[in-house]
mmCIF file of C-alpha atoms in Angstrom:
data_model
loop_
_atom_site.group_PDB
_atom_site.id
_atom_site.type_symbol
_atom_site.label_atom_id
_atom_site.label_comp_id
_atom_site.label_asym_id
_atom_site.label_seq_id
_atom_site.Cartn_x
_atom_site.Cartn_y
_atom_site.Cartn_z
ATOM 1 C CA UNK A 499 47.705 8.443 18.670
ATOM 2 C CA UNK A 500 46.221 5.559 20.709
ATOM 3 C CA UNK A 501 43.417 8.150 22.237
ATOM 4 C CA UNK A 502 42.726 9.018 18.664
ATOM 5 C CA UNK A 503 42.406 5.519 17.248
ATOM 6 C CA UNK A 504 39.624 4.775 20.188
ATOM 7 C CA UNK A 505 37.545 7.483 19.122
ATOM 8 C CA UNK A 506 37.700 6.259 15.378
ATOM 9 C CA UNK A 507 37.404 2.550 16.107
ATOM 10 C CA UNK A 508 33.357 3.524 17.251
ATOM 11 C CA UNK A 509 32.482 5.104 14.296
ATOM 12 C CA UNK A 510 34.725 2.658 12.053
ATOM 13 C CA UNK A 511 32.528 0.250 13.915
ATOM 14 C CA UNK A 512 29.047 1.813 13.643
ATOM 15 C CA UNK A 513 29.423 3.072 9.688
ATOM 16 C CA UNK A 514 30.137 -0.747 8.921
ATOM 17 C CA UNK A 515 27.397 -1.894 11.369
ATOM 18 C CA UNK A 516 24.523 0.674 9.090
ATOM 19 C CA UNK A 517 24.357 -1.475 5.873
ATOM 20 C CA UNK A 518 24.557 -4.496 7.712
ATOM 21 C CA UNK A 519 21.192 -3.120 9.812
ATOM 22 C CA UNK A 520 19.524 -2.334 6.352
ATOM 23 C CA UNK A 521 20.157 -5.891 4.976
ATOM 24 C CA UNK A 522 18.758 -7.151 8.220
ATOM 25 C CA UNK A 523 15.726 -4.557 7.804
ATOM 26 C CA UNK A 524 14.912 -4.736 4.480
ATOM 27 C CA UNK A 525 16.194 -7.950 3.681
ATOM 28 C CA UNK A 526 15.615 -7.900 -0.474
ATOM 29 C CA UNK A 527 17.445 -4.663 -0.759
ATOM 30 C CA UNK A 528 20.277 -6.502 -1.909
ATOM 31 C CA UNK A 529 18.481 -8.582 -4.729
ATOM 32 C CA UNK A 530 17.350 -5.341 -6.303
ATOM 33 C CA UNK A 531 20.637 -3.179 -6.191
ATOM 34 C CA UNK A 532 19.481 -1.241 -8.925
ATOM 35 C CA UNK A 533 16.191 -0.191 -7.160
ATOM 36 C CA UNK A 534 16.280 3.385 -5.595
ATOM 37 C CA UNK A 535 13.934 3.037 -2.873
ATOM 38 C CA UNK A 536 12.389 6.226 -0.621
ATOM 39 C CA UNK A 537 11.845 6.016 2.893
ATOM 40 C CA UNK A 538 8.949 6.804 5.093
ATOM 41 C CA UNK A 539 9.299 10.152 5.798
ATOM 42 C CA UNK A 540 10.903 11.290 2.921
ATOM 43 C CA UNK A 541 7.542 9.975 1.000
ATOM 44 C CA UNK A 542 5.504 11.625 3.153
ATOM 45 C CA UNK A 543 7.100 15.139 3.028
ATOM 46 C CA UNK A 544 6.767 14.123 -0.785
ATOM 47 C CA UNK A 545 3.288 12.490 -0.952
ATOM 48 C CA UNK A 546 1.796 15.866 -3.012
ATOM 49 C CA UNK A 547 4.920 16.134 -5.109
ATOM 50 C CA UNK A 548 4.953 12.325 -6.411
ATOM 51 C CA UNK A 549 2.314 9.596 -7.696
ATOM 52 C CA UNK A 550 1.823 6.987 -5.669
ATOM 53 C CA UNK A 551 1.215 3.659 -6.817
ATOM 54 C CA UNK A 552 -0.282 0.448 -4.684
ATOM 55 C CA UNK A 553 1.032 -2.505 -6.455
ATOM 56 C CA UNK A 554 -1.389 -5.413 -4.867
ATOM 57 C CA UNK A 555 -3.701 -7.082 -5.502
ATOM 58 C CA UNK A 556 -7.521 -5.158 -6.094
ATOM 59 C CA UNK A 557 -8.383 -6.627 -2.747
ATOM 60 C CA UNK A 558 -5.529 -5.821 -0.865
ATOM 61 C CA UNK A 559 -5.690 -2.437 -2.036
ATOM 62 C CA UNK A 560 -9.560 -2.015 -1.231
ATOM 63 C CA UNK A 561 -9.101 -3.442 2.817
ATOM 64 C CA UNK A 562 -6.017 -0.867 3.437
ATOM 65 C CA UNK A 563 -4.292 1.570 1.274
ATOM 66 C CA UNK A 564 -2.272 4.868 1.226
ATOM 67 C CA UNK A 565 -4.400 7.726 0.732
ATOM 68 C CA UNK A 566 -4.401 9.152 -2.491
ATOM 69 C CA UNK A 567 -2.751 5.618 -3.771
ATOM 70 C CA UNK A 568 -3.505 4.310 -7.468
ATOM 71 C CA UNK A 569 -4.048 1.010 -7.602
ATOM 72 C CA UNK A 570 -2.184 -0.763 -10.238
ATOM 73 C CA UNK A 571 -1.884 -4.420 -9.608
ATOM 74 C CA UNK A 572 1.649 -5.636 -10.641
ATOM 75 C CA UNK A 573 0.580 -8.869 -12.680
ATOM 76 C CA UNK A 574 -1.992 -6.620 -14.675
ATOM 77 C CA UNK A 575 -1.368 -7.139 -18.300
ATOM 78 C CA UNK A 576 -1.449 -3.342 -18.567
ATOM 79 C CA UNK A 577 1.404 -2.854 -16.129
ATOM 80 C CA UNK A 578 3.660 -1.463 -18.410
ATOM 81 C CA UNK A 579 1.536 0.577 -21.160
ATOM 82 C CA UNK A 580 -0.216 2.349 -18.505
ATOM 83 C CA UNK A 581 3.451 3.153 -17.017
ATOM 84 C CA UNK A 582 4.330 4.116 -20.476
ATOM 85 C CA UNK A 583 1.455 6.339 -21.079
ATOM 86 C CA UNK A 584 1.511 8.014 -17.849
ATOM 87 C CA UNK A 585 4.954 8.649 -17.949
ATOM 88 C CA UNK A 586 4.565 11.084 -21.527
ATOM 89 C CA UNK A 587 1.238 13.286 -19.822
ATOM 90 C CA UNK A 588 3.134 13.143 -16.016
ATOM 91 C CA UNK A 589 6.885 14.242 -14.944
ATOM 92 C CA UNK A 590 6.695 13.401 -11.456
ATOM 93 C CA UNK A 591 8.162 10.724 -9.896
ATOM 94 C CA UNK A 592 6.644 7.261 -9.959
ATOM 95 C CA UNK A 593 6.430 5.754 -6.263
ATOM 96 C CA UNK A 594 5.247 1.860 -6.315
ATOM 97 C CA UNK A 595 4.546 0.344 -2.734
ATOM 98 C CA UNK A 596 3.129 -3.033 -1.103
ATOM 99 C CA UNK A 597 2.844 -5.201 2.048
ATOM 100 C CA UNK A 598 6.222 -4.388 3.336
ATOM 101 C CA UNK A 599 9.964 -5.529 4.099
ATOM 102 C CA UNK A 600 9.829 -8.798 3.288
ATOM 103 C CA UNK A 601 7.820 -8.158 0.078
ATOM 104 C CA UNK A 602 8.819 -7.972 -3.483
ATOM 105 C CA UNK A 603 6.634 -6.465 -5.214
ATOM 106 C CA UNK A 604 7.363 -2.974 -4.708
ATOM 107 C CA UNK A 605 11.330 -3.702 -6.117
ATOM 108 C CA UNK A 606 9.907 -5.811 -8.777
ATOM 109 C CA UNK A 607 7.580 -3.016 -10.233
ATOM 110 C CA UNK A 608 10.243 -0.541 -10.237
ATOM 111 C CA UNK A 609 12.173 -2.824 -12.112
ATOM 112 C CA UNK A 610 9.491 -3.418 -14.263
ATOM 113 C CA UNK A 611 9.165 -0.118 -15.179
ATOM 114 C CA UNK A 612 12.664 0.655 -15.716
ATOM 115 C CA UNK A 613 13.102 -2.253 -18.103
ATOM 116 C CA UNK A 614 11.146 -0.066 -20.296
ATOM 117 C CA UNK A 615 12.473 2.716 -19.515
ATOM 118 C CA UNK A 616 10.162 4.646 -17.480
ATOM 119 C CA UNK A 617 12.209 6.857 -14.873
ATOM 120 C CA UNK A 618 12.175 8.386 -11.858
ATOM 121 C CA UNK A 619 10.910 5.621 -10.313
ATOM 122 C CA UNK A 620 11.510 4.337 -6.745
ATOM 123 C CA UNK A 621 10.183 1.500 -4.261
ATOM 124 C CA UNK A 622 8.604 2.327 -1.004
ATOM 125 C CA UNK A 623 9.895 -0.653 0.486
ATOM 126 C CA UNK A 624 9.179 -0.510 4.254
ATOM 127 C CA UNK A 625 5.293 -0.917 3.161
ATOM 128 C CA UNK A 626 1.569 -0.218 3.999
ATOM 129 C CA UNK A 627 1.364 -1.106 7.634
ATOM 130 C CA UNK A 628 4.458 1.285 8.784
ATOM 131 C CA UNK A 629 2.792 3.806 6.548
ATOM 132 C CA UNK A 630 -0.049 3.461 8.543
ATOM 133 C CA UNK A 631 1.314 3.265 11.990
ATOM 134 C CA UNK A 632 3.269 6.460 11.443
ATOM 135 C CA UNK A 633 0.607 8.217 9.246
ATOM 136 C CA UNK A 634 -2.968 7.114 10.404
ATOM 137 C CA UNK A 635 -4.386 10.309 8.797
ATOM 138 C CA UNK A 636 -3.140 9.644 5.802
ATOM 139 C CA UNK A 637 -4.135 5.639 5.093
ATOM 140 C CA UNK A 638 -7.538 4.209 4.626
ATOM 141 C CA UNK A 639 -8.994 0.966 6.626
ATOM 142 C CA UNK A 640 -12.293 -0.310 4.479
ATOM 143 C CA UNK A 641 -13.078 2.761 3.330
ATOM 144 C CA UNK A 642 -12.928 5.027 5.977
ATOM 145 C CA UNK A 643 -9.743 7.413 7.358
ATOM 146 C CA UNK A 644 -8.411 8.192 9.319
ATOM 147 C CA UNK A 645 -7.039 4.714 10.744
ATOM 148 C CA UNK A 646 -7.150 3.386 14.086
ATOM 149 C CA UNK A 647 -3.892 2.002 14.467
ATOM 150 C CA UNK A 648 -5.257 -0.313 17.255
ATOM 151 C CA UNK A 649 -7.282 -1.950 14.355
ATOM 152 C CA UNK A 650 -4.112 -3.230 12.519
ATOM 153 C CA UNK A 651 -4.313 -6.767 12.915
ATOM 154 C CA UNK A 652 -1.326 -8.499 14.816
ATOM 155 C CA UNK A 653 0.172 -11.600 13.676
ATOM 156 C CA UNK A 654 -1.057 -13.427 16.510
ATOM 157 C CA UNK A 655 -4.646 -12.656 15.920
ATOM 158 C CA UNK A 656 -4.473 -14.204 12.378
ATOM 159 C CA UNK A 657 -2.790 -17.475 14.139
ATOM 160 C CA UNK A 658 -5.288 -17.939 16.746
ATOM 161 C CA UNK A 659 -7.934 -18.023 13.528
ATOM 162 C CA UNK A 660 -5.563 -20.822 12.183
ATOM 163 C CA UNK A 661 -6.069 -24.410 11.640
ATOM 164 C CA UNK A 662 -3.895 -27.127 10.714
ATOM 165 C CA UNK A 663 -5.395 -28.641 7.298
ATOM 166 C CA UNK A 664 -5.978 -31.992 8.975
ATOM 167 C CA UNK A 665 -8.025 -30.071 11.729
ATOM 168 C CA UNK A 666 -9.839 -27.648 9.306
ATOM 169 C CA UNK A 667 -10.732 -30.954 7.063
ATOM 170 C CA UNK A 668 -12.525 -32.243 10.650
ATOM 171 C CA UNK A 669 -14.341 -29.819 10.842
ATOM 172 C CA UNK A 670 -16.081 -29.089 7.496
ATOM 173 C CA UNK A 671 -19.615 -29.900 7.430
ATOM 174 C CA UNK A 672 -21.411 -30.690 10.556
ATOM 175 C CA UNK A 673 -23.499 -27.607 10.265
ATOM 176 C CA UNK A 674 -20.781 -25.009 9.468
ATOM 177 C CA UNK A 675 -20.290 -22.788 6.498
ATOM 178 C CA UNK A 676 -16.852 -23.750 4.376
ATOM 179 C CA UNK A 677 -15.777 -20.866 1.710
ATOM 180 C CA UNK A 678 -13.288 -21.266 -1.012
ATOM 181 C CA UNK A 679 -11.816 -18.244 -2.084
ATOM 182 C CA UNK A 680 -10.002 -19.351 -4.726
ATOM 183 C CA UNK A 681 -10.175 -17.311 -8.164
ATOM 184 C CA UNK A 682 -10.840 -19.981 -11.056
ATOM 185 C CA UNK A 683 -6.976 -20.017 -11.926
ATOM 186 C CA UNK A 684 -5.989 -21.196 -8.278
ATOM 187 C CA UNK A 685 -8.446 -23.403 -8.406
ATOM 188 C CA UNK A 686 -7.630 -25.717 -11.704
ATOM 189 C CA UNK A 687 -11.039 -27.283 -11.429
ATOM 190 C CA UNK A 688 -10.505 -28.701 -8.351
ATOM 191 C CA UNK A 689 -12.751 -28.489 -5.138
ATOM 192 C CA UNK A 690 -11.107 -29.909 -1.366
ATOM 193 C CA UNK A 691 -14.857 -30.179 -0.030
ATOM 194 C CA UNK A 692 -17.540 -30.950 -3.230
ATOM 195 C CA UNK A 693 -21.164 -31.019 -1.944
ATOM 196 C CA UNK A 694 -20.136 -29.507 0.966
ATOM 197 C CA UNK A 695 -18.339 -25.859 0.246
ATOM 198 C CA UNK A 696 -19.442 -22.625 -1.914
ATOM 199 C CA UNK A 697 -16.793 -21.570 -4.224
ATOM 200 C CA UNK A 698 -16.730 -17.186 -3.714
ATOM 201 C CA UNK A 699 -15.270 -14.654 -4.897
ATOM 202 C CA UNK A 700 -12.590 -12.589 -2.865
ATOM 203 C CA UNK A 701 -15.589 -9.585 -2.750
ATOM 204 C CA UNK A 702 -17.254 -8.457 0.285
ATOM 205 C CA UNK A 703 -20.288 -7.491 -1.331
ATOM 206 C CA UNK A 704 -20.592 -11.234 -2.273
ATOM 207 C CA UNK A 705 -19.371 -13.090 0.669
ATOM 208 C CA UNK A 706 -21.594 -10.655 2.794
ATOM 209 C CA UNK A 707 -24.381 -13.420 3.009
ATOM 210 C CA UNK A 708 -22.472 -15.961 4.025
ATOM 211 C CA UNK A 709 -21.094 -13.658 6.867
ATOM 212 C CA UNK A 710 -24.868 -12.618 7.611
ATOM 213 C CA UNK A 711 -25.795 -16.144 7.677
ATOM 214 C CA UNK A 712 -23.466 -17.504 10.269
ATOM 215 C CA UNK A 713 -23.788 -14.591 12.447
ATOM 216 C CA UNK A 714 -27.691 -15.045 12.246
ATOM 217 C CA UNK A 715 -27.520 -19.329 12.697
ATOM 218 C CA UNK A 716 -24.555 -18.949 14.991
ATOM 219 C CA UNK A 717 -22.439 -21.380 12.819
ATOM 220 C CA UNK A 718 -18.773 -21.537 12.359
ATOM 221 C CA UNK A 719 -17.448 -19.974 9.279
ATOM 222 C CA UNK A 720 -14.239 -21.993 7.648
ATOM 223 C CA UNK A 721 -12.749 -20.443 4.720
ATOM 224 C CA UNK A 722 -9.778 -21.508 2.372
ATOM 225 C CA UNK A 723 -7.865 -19.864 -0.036
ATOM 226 C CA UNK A 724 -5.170 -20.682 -2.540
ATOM 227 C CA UNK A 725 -1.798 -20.635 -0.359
ATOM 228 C CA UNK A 726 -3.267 -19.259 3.111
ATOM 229 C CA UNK A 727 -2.057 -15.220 2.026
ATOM 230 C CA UNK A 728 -5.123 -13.635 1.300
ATOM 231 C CA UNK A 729 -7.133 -14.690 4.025
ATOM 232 C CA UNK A 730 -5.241 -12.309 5.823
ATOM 233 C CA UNK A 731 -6.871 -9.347 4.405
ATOM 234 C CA UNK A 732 -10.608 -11.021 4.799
ATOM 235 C CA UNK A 733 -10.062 -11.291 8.793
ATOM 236 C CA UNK A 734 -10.398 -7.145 8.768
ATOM 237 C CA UNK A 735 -14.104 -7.315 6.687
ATOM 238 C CA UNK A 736 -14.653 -10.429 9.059
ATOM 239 C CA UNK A 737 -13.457 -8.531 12.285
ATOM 240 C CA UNK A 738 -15.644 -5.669 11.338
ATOM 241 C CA UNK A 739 -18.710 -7.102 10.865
ATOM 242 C CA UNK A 740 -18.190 -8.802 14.117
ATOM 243 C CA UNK A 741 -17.963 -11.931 13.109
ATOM 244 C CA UNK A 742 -16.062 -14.200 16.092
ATOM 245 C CA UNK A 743 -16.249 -18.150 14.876
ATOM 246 C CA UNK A 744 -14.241 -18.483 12.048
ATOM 247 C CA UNK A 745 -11.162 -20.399 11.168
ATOM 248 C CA UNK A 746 -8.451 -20.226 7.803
ATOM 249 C CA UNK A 747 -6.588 -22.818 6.768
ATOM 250 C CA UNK A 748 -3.167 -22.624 7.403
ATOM 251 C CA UNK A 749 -1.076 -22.537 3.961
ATOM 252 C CA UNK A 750 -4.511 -22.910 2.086
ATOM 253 C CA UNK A 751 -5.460 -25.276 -0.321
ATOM 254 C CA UNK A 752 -1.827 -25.930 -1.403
ATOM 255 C CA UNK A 753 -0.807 -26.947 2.033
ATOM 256 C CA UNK A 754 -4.340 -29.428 2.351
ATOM 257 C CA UNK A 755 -3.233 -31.277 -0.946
ATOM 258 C CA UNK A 756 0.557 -31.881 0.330
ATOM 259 C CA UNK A 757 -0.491 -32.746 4.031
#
């Protein structure tokens, strides 16, 4: 009986120890309980057999994005219609995915769509980058596929292209090019830097000659956005353009007014 018991007391162990390990993984699992949510390889096997559905922003979605993905931002007023009228021309199941484990919007679109009763619908929770880690073939980077994973961007590059709001505020002016990002909502008519920024767009094609023109004068580019998120995404058009002197500020324009 006692030789018995200490083979069960491992596996008693280890089947308690698996949900814990999710939590720990996924850590909003638990916040959306009635979320089913698909796992990497099971979407893959799946990828022809389901619609896939990149819930980001129109930015996000245009720097790095699952092949085949539809972009369908979740804060677009036609969320839910075009759910609704997709789900009465198309059977198959409805996948919605974003940045990764610690981000809600994939549970929050399912959700969405249940609410109004659009089924079969599931969250790809574990997100773009371990999509495209395991699946280079099958993501796009700026257009082009398949992905290098050695171009995924570490978390320590984007830091060393941080600056303290006190720091970035030193350094605006004095010959360098300051960008706020901002849309017009963020921005609630307010400017950190007047006379001396350019308020544009989150769009390549328009922040291209600012890019052009610090490369060319060899000044430092500074750029700000609304709570220091989406420059994230602008460091790959940056990095790939070879652009080398420029600096974010850290928590954005929010963090600059509270400082």
């Amino acid at each position: 009986m006692k030789s018995i018991k200490r083979l069960l007391l491992p596996l008693l162990l280890l089947s308690q120890s698996v949900p814990l390990l999710a939590e720990e993984t996924f850590p909003h699992r638990s916040l959306f309980p009635k979320v089913e949510t698909i796992e990497l390889e099971e979407l893959y096997s799946k990828r022809n057999d389901v619609v896939i559905f990149d819930v980001r922003s129109s930015y996000e979605y245009d720097t790095l994005h699952i092949k085949g993905a539809q972009h369908l931002a979740l804060n677009d007023r036609e969320f839910v219609s075009t759910l609704q009228t997709l789900r009465k021309q198309e059977s198959r199941p409805l996948v919605f995915y974003c940045n990764g484990h610690t981000c809600k919007k994939s549970y929050k679109a399912t959700q969405k769509a249940m609410r109004v009763n659009v089924d079969n619908v599931y969250a790809y929770d574990a997100g773009i980058f371990e999509w495209t880690k395991a699946h280079p073939d099958e993501a796009v980077l700026l257009g082009k596929t398949p992905v290098d994973p050695a171009q995924l961007l570490s978390k320590e590059k984007l830091n060393a292209h941080m600056l303290e709001p006190n720091a970035f505020g030193k350094r605006v002016g004095n010959g360098n090019i300051t960008l706020d990002i901002r849309d017009s909502q963020q921005k609630d008519a307010m400017s950190l830097f007047p006379t001396r920024q350019r308020s544009v767009p989150l769009d390549n094609s328009k922040l291209k000659t600012y890019v052009d023109k610090a490369k060319s004068k060899g000044k430092t580019l500074l750029v700000y956005d609304a709570v220091g998120k989406q420059v994230r995404w602008l460091q790959y058009y940056l990095e790939s353009e070879g652009v080398t002197d420029y600096y974010f500020m850290k928590g954005g324009a929010k963090a600059f007014l509270n400082y």
